[in-house]
Amino acid sequence: MTPSTHLTFVLIIASVRAGRIGPIVARWFLDQLPPQRPEFDVVDLAEPNGTATTRLLDHADGFVVVTPEYNHSYPGELKVLIDSHRREWKHKPVTFVSYGGMSGGLRAVEHLRTVFAELYVVGTRNGVAIHMPWDHLEDGTLTLDDAAAASARQAMDELIWWAELLKPERSAGARGVA
């Protein structure tokens, strides 16, 4: 998983509810990646965001969205973030780390795929779906099996691949060609 060039990704924590475990899931995901992983900035939607978030999204080579499933979809705050930006998403890949009940958040991901596709964002095939994460918490740490860890690494490998592949398109867009 060694990128051929310097890449920066933004990890977005979508949950804002009291008692949320989004930051714990995000930490688990990052902990599964090898030490030579790409650089990550974190945007936590429970914290104020604004022009700093816009700059992070704009300079990112891709995104990891950590999202729960709320009412068979994703959090409204994530929709606001997505809709508040347009150019910042274009020609970049996104992978999803979802969590929830029996579905593991997959219904949220299916909705997000269509929204991001409209913004010229490539949703990766691989991602992570965590079923009943609250059943896997030990002293505030998410403890999952090796298969889940392998899926995190596989998702990151694909995200890097897409980020490298789409880099010329992002450069062309920066020059006004799109």
mmCIF file of C-alpha atoms in Angstrom:
data_model
loop_
_atom_site.group_PDB
_atom_site.id
_atom_site.type_symbol
_atom_site.label_atom_id
_atom_site.label_comp_id
_atom_site.label_asym_id
_atom_site.label_seq_id
_atom_site.Cartn_x
_atom_site.Cartn_y
_atom_site.Cartn_z
ATOM 1 C CA MET A 1 0.000 0.000 0.000
ATOM 2 C CA THR A 2 2.804 2.415 -0.723
ATOM 3 C CA PRO A 3 1.554 5.300 -2.864
ATOM 4 C CA SER A 4 3.738 6.332 -5.781
ATOM 5 C CA THR A 5 3.325 10.012 -4.916
ATOM 6 C CA HIS A 6 2.335 11.990 -1.848
ATOM 7 C CA LEU A 7 -1.387 11.674 -1.243
ATOM 8 C CA THR A 8 -3.596 13.297 1.366
ATOM 9 C CA PHE A 9 -7.003 12.004 2.372
ATOM 10 C CA VAL A 10 -9.801 13.439 4.483
ATOM 11 C CA LEU A 11 -11.613 11.144 6.877
ATOM 12 C CA ILE A 12 -15.109 12.448 7.616
ATOM 13 C CA ILE A 13 -16.876 11.431 10.832
ATOM 14 C CA ALA A 14 -20.565 11.809 9.981
ATOM 15 C CA SER A 15 -22.295 11.121 13.292
ATOM 16 C CA VAL A 16 -23.140 14.024 15.568
ATOM 17 C CA ARG A 17 -25.501 12.376 18.047
ATOM 18 C CA ALA A 18 -24.845 12.271 21.783
ATOM 19 C CA GLY A 19 -23.228 8.978 22.752
ATOM 20 C CA ARG A 20 -21.934 8.441 19.217
ATOM 21 C CA ILE A 21 -19.176 5.971 18.445
ATOM 22 C CA GLY A 22 -18.115 7.485 15.112
ATOM 23 C CA PRO A 23 -14.757 8.706 16.469
ATOM 24 C CA ILE A 24 -14.069 5.218 17.872
ATOM 25 C CA VAL A 25 -14.854 3.614 14.507
ATOM 26 C CA ALA A 26 -12.656 6.184 12.744
ATOM 27 C CA ARG A 27 -9.758 5.479 15.122
ATOM 28 C CA TRP A 28 -10.174 1.729 14.556
ATOM 29 C CA PHE A 29 -10.021 2.227 10.769
ATOM 30 C CA LEU A 30 -6.857 4.327 10.932
ATOM 31 C CA ASP A 31 -5.261 1.836 13.333
ATOM 32 C CA GLN A 32 -5.684 -0.949 10.756
ATOM 33 C CA LEU A 33 -3.477 0.832 8.240
ATOM 34 C CA PRO A 34 0.284 0.291 8.142
ATOM 35 C CA PRO A 35 2.617 2.968 9.539
ATOM 36 C CA GLN A 36 3.540 4.170 6.028
ATOM 37 C CA ARG A 37 -0.085 5.092 5.347
ATOM 38 C CA PRO A 38 -0.912 8.306 3.490
ATOM 39 C CA GLU A 39 -1.581 11.510 5.369
ATOM 40 C CA PHE A 40 -5.069 11.956 6.837
ATOM 41 C CA ASP A 41 -6.928 15.051 7.922
ATOM 42 C CA VAL A 42 -10.068 14.500 9.976
ATOM 43 C CA VAL A 43 -13.320 16.424 9.624
ATOM 44 C CA ASP A 44 -15.661 15.668 12.520
ATOM 45 C CA LEU A 45 -19.130 16.969 11.725
ATOM 46 C CA ALA A 46 -19.861 17.302 15.442
ATOM 47 C CA GLU A 47 -17.321 20.121 15.529
ATOM 48 C CA PRO A 48 -17.741 23.502 13.862
ATOM 49 C CA ASN A 49 -16.545 23.581 10.289
ATOM 50 C CA GLY A 50 -16.292 26.226 7.624
ATOM 51 C CA THR A 51 -13.557 27.578 5.415
ATOM 52 C CA ALA A 52 -10.960 25.274 7.000
ATOM 53 C CA THR A 53 -13.082 22.273 6.025
ATOM 54 C CA THR A 54 -13.492 23.626 2.492
ATOM 55 C CA ARG A 55 -9.705 23.917 2.182
ATOM 56 C CA LEU A 56 -9.191 20.375 3.470
ATOM 57 C CA LEU A 57 -11.745 18.957 1.028
ATOM 58 C CA ASP A 58 -10.282 20.946 -1.840
ATOM 59 C CA HIS A 59 -6.712 19.762 -1.231
ATOM 60 C CA ALA A 60 -7.621 16.134 -0.568
ATOM 61 C CA ASP A 61 -6.854 13.376 -3.039
ATOM 62 C CA GLY A 62 -9.771 11.301 -1.738
ATOM 63 C CA PHE A 63 -12.077 10.648 1.161
ATOM 64 C CA VAL A 64 -13.016 8.072 3.770
ATOM 65 C CA VAL A 65 -16.547 8.576 5.075
ATOM 66 C CA VAL A 66 -17.256 6.992 8.462
ATOM 67 C CA THR A 67 -21.029 6.908 8.743
ATOM 68 C CA PRO A 68 -23.740 5.326 10.817
ATOM 69 C CA GLU A 69 -27.055 4.355 9.349
ATOM 70 C CA TYR A 70 -29.873 6.601 10.517
ATOM 71 C CA ASN A 71 -33.399 5.580 9.476
ATOM 72 C CA HIS A 72 -32.115 3.504 6.526
ATOM 73 C CA SER A 73 -29.897 6.360 5.292
ATOM 74 C CA TYR A 74 -27.030 8.608 6.369
ATOM 75 C CA PRO A 75 -26.937 11.591 8.759
ATOM 76 C CA GLY A 76 -28.402 14.896 7.629
ATOM 77 C CA GLU A 77 -25.250 16.751 8.674
ATOM 78 C CA LEU A 78 -23.320 14.737 6.097
ATOM 79 C CA LYS A 79 -25.824 15.739 3.399
ATOM 80 C CA VAL A 80 -25.332 19.387 4.357
ATOM 81 C CA LEU A 81 -21.543 19.016 4.056
ATOM 82 C CA ILE A 82 -21.823 17.305 0.687
ATOM 83 C CA ASP A 83 -24.292 19.837 -0.716
ATOM 84 C CA SER A 84 -22.295 22.803 0.601
ATOM 85 C CA HIS A 85 -19.434 21.879 -1.724
ATOM 86 C CA ARG A 86 -19.223 20.900 -5.333
ATOM 87 C CA ARG A 87 -15.867 21.494 -6.976
ATOM 88 C CA GLU A 88 -14.022 20.177 -3.910
ATOM 89 C CA TRP A 89 -15.349 16.630 -4.487
ATOM 90 C CA LYS A 90 -14.831 16.371 -8.253
ATOM 91 C CA HIS A 91 -12.625 13.624 -9.691
ATOM 92 C CA LYS A 92 -11.764 12.146 -6.327
ATOM 93 C CA PRO A 93 -12.486 8.723 -4.851
ATOM 94 C CA VAL A 94 -14.393 7.938 -1.680
ATOM 95 C CA THR A 95 -14.532 4.796 0.398
ATOM 96 C CA PHE A 96 -17.037 4.083 3.119
ATOM 97 C CA VAL A 97 -16.693 2.743 6.649
ATOM 98 C CA SER A 98 -20.264 2.177 7.756
ATOM 99 C CA TYR A 99 -21.744 0.858 10.943
ATOM 100 C CA GLY A 100 -25.120 0.078 12.390
ATOM 101 C CA GLY A 101 -27.428 -2.772 13.270
ATOM 102 C CA MET A 102 -27.744 -5.915 11.206
ATOM 103 C CA SER A 103 -27.144 -4.021 7.950
ATOM 104 C CA GLY A 104 -23.825 -2.624 9.150
ATOM 105 C CA GLY A 105 -24.793 0.723 7.649
ATOM 106 C CA LEU A 106 -24.942 -0.576 4.072
ATOM 107 C CA ARG A 107 -28.211 1.225 3.318
ATOM 108 C CA ALA A 108 -26.535 4.527 4.182
ATOM 109 C CA VAL A 109 -23.682 3.674 1.811
ATOM 110 C CA GLU A 110 -26.052 2.838 -1.045
ATOM 111 C CA HIS A 111 -27.653 6.279 -0.726
ATOM 112 C CA LEU A 112 -24.253 7.975 -0.531
ATOM 113 C CA ARG A 113 -23.021 6.253 -3.691
ATOM 114 C CA THR A 114 -25.684 7.923 -5.832
ATOM 115 C CA VAL A 115 -25.180 11.332 -4.242
ATOM 116 C CA PHE A 116 -21.414 11.231 -4.730
ATOM 117 C CA ALA A 117 -21.722 9.909 -8.305
ATOM 118 C CA GLU A 118 -23.658 13.051 -9.193
ATOM 119 C CA LEU A 119 -20.638 15.083 -8.046
ATOM 120 C CA TYR A 120 -18.174 13.079 -10.212
ATOM 121 C CA VAL A 121 -16.838 11.210 -7.198
ATOM 122 C CA VAL A 122 -15.829 7.577 -7.662
ATOM 123 C CA GLY A 123 -17.155 5.350 -4.900
ATOM 124 C CA THR A 124 -14.848 2.418 -4.292
ATOM 125 C CA ARG A 125 -16.219 -1.086 -4.496
ATOM 126 C CA ASN A 126 -14.470 -2.133 -1.297
ATOM 127 C CA GLY A 127 -15.328 -0.657 2.053
ATOM 128 C CA VAL A 128 -15.978 -1.707 5.619
ATOM 129 C CA ALA A 129 -19.388 -2.557 7.095
ATOM 130 C CA ILE A 130 -19.436 -3.044 10.855
ATOM 131 C CA HIS A 131 -22.441 -4.857 12.253
ATOM 132 C CA MET A 132 -23.435 -4.048 15.845
ATOM 133 C CA PRO A 133 -20.213 -2.181 16.713
ATOM 134 C CA TRP A 134 -21.386 -1.446 20.260
ATOM 135 C CA ASP A 135 -21.145 -5.210 20.905
ATOM 136 C CA HIS A 136 -17.423 -5.032 20.079
ATOM 137 C CA LEU A 137 -16.360 -2.218 22.399
ATOM 138 C CA GLU A 138 -13.800 -2.958 25.100
ATOM 139 C CA ASP A 139 -12.824 -0.032 27.330
ATOM 140 C CA GLY A 140 -13.735 2.474 24.612
ATOM 141 C CA THR A 141 -11.857 0.615 21.882
ATOM 142 C CA LEU A 142 -13.430 -1.190 18.955
ATOM 143 C CA THR A 143 -12.139 -4.763 18.768
ATOM 144 C CA LEU A 144 -12.940 -6.578 15.535
ATOM 145 C CA ASP A 145 -11.650 -9.745 13.895
ATOM 146 C CA ASP A 146 -8.859 -10.092 11.340
ATOM 147 C CA ALA A 147 -11.340 -10.190 8.450
ATOM 148 C CA ALA A 148 -12.577 -6.703 9.342
ATOM 149 C CA ALA A 149 -8.997 -5.424 9.584
ATOM 150 C CA ALA A 150 -8.204 -6.959 6.194
ATOM 151 C CA SER A 151 -11.256 -5.250 4.674
ATOM 152 C CA ALA A 152 -10.020 -1.889 5.980
ATOM 153 C CA ARG A 153 -6.620 -2.396 4.367
ATOM 154 C CA GLN A 154 -8.186 -3.589 1.115
ATOM 155 C CA ALA A 155 -10.489 -0.562 1.015
ATOM 156 C CA MET A 156 -7.527 1.758 1.576
ATOM 157 C CA ASP A 157 -5.500 0.050 -1.155
ATOM 158 C CA GLU A 158 -8.346 0.624 -3.605
ATOM 159 C CA LEU A 159 -8.776 4.234 -2.481
ATOM 160 C CA ILE A 160 -5.086 4.893 -3.138
ATOM 161 C CA TRP A 161 -5.326 3.216 -6.549
ATOM 162 C CA TRP A 162 -8.257 5.427 -7.567
ATOM 163 C CA ALA A 163 -6.607 8.571 -6.168
ATOM 164 C CA GLU A 164 -3.528 7.913 -8.299
ATOM 165 C CA LEU A 165 -5.632 7.097 -11.366
ATOM 166 C CA LEU A 166 -7.767 10.239 -11.068
ATOM 167 C CA LYS A 167 -4.877 12.598 -10.280
ATOM 168 C CA PRO A 168 -4.487 13.778 -13.918
ATOM 169 C CA GLU A 169 -8.203 14.649 -14.025
ATOM 170 C CA ARG A 170 -7.898 16.712 -10.859
ATOM 171 C CA SER A 171 -4.893 18.526 -12.328
ATOM 172 C CA ALA A 172 -6.813 19.225 -15.553
ATOM 173 C CA GLY A 173 -9.737 20.583 -13.536
ATOM 174 C CA ALA A 174 -7.421 22.905 -11.633
ATOM 175 C CA ARG A 175 -6.327 24.345 -14.996
ATOM 176 C CA GLY A 176 -9.930 25.005 -15.926
ATOM 177 C CA VAL A 177 -10.366 21.931 -18.112
ATOM 178 C CA ALA A 178 -13.220 19.716 -16.936
#
